[in-house]
Tab-separated table of C-alpha atoms in Angstrom:
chain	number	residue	atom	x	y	z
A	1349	UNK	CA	91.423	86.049	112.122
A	1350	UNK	CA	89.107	88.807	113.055
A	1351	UNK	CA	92.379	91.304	113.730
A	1352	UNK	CA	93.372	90.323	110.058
A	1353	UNK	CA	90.208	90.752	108.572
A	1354	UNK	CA	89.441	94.283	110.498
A	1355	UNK	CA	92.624	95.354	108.909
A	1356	UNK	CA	91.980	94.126	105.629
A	1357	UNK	CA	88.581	96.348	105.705
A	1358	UNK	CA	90.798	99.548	106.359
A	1359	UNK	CA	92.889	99.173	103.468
A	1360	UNK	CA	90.460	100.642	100.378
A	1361	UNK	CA	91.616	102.480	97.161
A	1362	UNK	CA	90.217	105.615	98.939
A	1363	UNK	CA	92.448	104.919	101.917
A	1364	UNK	CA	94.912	104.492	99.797
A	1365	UNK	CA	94.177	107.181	97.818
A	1366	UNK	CA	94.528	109.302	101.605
A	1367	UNK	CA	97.767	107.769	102.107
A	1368	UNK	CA	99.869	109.287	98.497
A	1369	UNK	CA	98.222	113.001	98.891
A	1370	UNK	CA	99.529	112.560	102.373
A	1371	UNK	CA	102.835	111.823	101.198
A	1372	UNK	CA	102.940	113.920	97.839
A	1373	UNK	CA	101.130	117.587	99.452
A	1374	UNK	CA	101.557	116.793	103.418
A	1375	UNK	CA	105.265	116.199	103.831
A	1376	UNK	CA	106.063	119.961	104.638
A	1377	UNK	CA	105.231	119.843	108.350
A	1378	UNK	CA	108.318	116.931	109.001
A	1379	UNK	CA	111.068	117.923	110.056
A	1380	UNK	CA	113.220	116.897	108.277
A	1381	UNK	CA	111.502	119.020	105.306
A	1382	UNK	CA	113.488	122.544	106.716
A	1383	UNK	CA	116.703	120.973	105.489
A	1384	UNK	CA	118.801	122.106	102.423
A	1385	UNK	CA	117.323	119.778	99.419
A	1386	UNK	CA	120.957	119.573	98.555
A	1387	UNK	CA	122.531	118.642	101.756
A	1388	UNK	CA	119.663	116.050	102.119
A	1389	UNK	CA	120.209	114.162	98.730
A	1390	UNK	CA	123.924	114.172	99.277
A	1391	UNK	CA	123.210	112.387	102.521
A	1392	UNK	CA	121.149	109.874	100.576
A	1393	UNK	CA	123.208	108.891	98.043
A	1394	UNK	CA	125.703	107.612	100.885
A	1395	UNK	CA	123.281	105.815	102.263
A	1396	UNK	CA	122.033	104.407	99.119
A	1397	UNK	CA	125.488	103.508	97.446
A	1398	UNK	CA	127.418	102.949	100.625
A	1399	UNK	CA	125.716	99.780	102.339
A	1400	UNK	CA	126.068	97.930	99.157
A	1401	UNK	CA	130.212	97.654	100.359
A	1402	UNK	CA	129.345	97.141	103.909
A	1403	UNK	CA	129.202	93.733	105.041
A	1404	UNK	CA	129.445	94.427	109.076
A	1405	UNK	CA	126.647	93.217	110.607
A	1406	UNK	CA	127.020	95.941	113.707
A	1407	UNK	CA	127.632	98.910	111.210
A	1408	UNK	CA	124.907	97.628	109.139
A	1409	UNK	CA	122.458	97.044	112.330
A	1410	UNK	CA	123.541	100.701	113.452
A	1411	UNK	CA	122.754	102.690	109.835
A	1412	UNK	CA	119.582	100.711	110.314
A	1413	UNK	CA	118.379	102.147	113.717
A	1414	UNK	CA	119.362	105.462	112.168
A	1415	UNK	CA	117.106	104.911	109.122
A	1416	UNK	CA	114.726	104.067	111.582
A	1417	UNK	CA	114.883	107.504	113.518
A	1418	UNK	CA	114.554	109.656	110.481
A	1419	UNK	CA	111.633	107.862	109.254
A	1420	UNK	CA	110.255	108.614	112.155
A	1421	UNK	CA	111.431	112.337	111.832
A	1422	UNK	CA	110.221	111.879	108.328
A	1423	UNK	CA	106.213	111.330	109.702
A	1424	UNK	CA	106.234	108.822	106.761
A	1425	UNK	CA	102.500	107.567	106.366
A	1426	UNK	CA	101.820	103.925	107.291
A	1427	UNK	CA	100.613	102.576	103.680
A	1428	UNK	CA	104.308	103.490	102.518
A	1429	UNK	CA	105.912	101.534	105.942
A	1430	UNK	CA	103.218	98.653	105.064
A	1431	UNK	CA	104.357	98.341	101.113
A	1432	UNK	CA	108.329	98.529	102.301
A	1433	UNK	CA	107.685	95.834	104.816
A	1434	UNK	CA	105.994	93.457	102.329
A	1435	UNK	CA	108.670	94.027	99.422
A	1436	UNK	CA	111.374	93.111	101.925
A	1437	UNK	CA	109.384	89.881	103.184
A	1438	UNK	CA	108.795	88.845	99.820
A	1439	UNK	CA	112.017	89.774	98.395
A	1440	UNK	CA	113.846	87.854	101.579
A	1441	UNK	CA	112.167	85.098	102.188
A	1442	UNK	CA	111.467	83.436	98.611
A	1443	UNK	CA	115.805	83.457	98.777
A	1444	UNK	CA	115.100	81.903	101.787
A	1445	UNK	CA	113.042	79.132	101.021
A	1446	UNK	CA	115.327	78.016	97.809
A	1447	UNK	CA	118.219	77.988	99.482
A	1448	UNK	CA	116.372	75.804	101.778
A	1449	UNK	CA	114.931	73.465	98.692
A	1450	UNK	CA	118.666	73.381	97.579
A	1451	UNK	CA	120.187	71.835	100.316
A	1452	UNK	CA	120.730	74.939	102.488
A	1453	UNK	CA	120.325	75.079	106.310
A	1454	UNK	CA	119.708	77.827	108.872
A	1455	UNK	CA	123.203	79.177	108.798
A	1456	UNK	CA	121.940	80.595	105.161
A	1457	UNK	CA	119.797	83.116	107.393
A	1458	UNK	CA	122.975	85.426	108.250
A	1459	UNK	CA	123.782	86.270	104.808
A	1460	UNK	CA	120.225	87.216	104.408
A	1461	UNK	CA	119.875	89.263	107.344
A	1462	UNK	CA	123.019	91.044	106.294
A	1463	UNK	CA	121.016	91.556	102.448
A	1464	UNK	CA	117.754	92.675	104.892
A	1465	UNK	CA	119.521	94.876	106.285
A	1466	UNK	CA	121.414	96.910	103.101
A	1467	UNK	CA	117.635	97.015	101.555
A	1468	UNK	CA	116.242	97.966	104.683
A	1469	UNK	CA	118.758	100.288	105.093
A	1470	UNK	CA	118.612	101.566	101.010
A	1471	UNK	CA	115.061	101.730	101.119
A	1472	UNK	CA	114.192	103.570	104.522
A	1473	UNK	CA	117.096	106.532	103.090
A	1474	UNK	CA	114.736	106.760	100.057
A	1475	UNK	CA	111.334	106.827	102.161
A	1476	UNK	CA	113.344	109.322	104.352
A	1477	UNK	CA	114.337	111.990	101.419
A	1478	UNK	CA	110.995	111.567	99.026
A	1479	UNK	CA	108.621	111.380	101.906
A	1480	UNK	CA	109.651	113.920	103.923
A	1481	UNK	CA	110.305	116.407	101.732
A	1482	UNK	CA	107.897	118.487	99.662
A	1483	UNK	CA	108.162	117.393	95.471
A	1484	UNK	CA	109.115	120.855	94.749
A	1485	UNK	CA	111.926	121.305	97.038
A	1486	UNK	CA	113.351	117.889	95.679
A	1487	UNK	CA	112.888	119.088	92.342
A	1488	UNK	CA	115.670	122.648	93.142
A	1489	UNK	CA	117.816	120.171	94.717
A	1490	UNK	CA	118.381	117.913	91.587
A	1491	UNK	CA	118.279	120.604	89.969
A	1492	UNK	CA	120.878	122.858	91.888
A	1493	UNK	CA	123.093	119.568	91.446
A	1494	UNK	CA	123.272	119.693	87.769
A	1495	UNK	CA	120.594	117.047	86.921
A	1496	UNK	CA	118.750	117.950	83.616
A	1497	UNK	CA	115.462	120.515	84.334
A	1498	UNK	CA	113.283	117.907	82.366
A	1499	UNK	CA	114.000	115.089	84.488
A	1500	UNK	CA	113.651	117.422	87.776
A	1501	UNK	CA	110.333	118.546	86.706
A	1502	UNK	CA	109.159	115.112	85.463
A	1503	UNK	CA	110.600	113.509	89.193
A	1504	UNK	CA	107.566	116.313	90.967
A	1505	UNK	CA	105.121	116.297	88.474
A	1506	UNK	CA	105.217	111.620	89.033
A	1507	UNK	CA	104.734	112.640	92.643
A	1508	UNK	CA	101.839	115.620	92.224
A	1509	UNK	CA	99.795	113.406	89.853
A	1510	UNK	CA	99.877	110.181	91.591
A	1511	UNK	CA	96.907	110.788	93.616
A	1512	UNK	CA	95.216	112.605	90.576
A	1513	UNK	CA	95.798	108.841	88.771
A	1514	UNK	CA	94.551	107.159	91.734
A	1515	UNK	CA	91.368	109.035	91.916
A	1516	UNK	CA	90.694	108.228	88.032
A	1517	UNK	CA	91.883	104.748	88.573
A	1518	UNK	CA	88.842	104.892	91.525
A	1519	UNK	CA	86.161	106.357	88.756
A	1520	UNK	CA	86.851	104.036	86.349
A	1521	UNK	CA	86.901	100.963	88.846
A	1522	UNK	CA	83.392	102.049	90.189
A	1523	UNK	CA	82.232	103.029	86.039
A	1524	UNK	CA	82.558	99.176	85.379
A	1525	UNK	CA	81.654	97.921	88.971
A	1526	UNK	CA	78.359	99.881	88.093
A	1527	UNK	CA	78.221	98.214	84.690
A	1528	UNK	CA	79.122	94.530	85.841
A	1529	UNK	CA	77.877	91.597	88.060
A	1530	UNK	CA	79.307	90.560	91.399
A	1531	UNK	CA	79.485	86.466	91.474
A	1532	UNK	CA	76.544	85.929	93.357
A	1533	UNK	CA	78.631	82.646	95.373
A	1534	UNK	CA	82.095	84.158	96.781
A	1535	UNK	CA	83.334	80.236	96.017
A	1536	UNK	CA	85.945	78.522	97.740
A	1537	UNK	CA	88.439	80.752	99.612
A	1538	UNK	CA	86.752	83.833	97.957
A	1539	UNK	CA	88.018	82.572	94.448
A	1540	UNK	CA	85.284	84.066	92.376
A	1541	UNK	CA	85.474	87.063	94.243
A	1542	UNK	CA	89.280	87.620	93.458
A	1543	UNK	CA	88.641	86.240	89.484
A	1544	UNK	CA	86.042	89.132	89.200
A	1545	UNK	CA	88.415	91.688	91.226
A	1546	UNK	CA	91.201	90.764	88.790
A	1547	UNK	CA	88.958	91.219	85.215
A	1548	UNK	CA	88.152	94.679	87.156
A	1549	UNK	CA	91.676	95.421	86.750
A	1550	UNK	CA	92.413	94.415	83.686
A	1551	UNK	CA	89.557	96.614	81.983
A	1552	UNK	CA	90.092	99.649	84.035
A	1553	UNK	CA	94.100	99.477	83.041
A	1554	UNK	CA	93.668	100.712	78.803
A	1555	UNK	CA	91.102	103.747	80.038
A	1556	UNK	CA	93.590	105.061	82.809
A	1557	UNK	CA	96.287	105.164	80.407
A	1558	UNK	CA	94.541	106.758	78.225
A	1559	UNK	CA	92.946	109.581	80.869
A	1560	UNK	CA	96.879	109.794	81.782
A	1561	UNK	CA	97.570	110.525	78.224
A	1562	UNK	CA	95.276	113.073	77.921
A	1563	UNK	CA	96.238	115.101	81.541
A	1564	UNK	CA	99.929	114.770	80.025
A	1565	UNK	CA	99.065	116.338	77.292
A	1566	UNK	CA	97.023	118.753	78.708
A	1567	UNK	CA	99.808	119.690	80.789
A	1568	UNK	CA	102.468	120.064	78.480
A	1569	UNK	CA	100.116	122.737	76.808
A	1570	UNK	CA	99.791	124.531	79.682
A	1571	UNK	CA	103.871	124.856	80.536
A	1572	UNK	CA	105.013	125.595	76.729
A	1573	UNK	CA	102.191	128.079	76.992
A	1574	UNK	CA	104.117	129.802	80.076
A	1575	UNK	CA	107.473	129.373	78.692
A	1576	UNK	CA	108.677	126.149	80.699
A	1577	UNK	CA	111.105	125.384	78.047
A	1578	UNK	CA	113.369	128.700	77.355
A	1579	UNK	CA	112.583	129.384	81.509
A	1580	UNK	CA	114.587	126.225	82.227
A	1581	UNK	CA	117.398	127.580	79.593
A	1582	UNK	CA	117.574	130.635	80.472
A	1583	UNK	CA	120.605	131.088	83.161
A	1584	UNK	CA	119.174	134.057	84.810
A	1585	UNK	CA	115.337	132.027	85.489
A	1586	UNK	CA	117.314	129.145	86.896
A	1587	UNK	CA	119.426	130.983	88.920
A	1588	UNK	CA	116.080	132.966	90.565
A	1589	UNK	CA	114.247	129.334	90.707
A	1590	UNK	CA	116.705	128.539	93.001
A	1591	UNK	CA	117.640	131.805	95.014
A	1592	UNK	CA	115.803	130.020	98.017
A	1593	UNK	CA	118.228	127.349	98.606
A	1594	UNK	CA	120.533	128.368	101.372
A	1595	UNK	CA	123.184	126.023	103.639
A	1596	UNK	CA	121.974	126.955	106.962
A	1597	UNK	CA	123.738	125.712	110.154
A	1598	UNK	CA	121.198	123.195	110.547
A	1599	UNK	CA	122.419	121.410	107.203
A	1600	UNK	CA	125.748	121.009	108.774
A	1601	UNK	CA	124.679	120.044	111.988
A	1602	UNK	CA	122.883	117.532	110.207
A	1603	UNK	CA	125.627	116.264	107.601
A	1604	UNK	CA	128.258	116.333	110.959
A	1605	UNK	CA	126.297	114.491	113.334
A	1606	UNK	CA	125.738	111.433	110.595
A	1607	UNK	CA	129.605	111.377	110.077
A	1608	UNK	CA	130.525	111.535	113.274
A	1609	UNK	CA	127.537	108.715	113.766
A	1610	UNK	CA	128.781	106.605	110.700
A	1611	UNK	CA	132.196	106.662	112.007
A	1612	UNK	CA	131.431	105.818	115.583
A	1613	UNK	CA	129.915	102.916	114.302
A	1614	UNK	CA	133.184	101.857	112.607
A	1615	UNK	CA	134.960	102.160	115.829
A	1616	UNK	CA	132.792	99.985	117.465
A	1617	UNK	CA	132.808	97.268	114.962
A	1618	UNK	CA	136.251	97.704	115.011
A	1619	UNK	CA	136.778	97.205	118.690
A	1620	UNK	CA	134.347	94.519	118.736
């Protein structure tokens, strides 16, 4: 109980807070992040559309251990580890418990270790690609691959202003924290405590949207002031936006060694 509760004191908005400006301005130091943007988002969208068909438990078990390494090689922050791991327990094991209230036994658990394992799988390819690399860099690649130059933008501008939003979600937290009263009697299992927590929400949702609004706004301004609009157009801006992108031997290195590792693990399931 004490372990719990000293971990429960760590995680505060201004941890959390820490955690997204980690991920959003400190990702350029992985290494991962000195890759081709393109090379890397083709690499994701196999792993992202690929386990889907896979129903191997050894190939599936394999992709994940990979995952697992370029996480790692990602330096992705712990909040964004902690949220994946409680999505998947909570996403798993409510199946779990119906198929149990249905009639089901423990031989269901297979099928859902095979379904942890494709999210797993989906999910640590996604940490792997927006973590580890820096918002801008993501934003050439999509944009080098023919996505729209709106929806490129819009993709690093979410991930630049989420800690903005985070800090104005903390001032207007503390603005009615200042203005309120704590329950004076925590009540049973800390009900009162959450009730007042929850209220805190609820009336610090309408003045963040409308703070959001406003920077939106603001920003828009600011980019149809510099020409964002004709400079995304315009072939010859495009084509210097992304004059830094290069294939470098590294990207193929990179691209071979996760065929050759994809299709090793098909051998092996296939010999098993």
């Amino acid at each position: 109980m004490q372990l719990v509760r000293s971990w429960l004191n760590k995680i505060t908005i201004e941890r959390i807070q820490l955690e997204l400006m980690n991920t959003a301005y400190g990702s350029g130091h992985a290494s991962l992040s000195r890759l081709d943007p393109r090379c890397l988002l083709i690499w994701y969208l196999f792993f992202a559309i690929v386990p889907w068909f896979i129903s191997d438990l050894t190939v599936l078990a394999g992709m994940f251990l990979m995952m697992v390494v370029t996480t790692i090689l990602s330096r992705v922050t712990p909040f964004i580890i902690l949220v994946l791991c409680l999505g998947l327990i909570g996403q798993v094991g409510w199946l779990f418990i119906l198929s149990l209230f249905f009639g089901g036994d423990i031989s269901s658990a297979l099928p859902l270790l095979k379904l942890t394992l494709k999210l797993s799988v989906v999910s640590l390819a996604s940490i792997t690609v927006f973590s580890g690399m820096d918002p801008e860099k993501i934003s050439d690649g999509l944009l080098a691959l023919g996505m729209p130059a709106a929806f490129s933008f819009s993709l690093s501008y979410g991930y630049r202003i989420l800690p903005v939003l985070f800090e104005e979600f903390r001032n207007v937290l503390l603005s009615n924290r200042l203005r309120g009263k704590a329950p004076e009697e925590p009540g049973v299992m800390y009900w009162r405590m959450a009730a007042y927590y929850l209220k805190l929400l609820v009336l610090s949702f309408f003045p963040l949207m409308l703070a959001t609004a406003k920077r939106s706004r603001t920003t828009v301004e600011a980019l149809e002031t510099r020409g964002f609009s004709y400079g995304m157009k315009n072939p010859a801006a495009k084509k210097l936006k992304l004059a830094h992108l290069k294939v470098s031997t590294r990207d193929i290195m990179f691209l071979s060694g996760s065929a050759v590792y994809v299709s090793l693990l098909f051998w092996i399931s296939g010999r098993l």
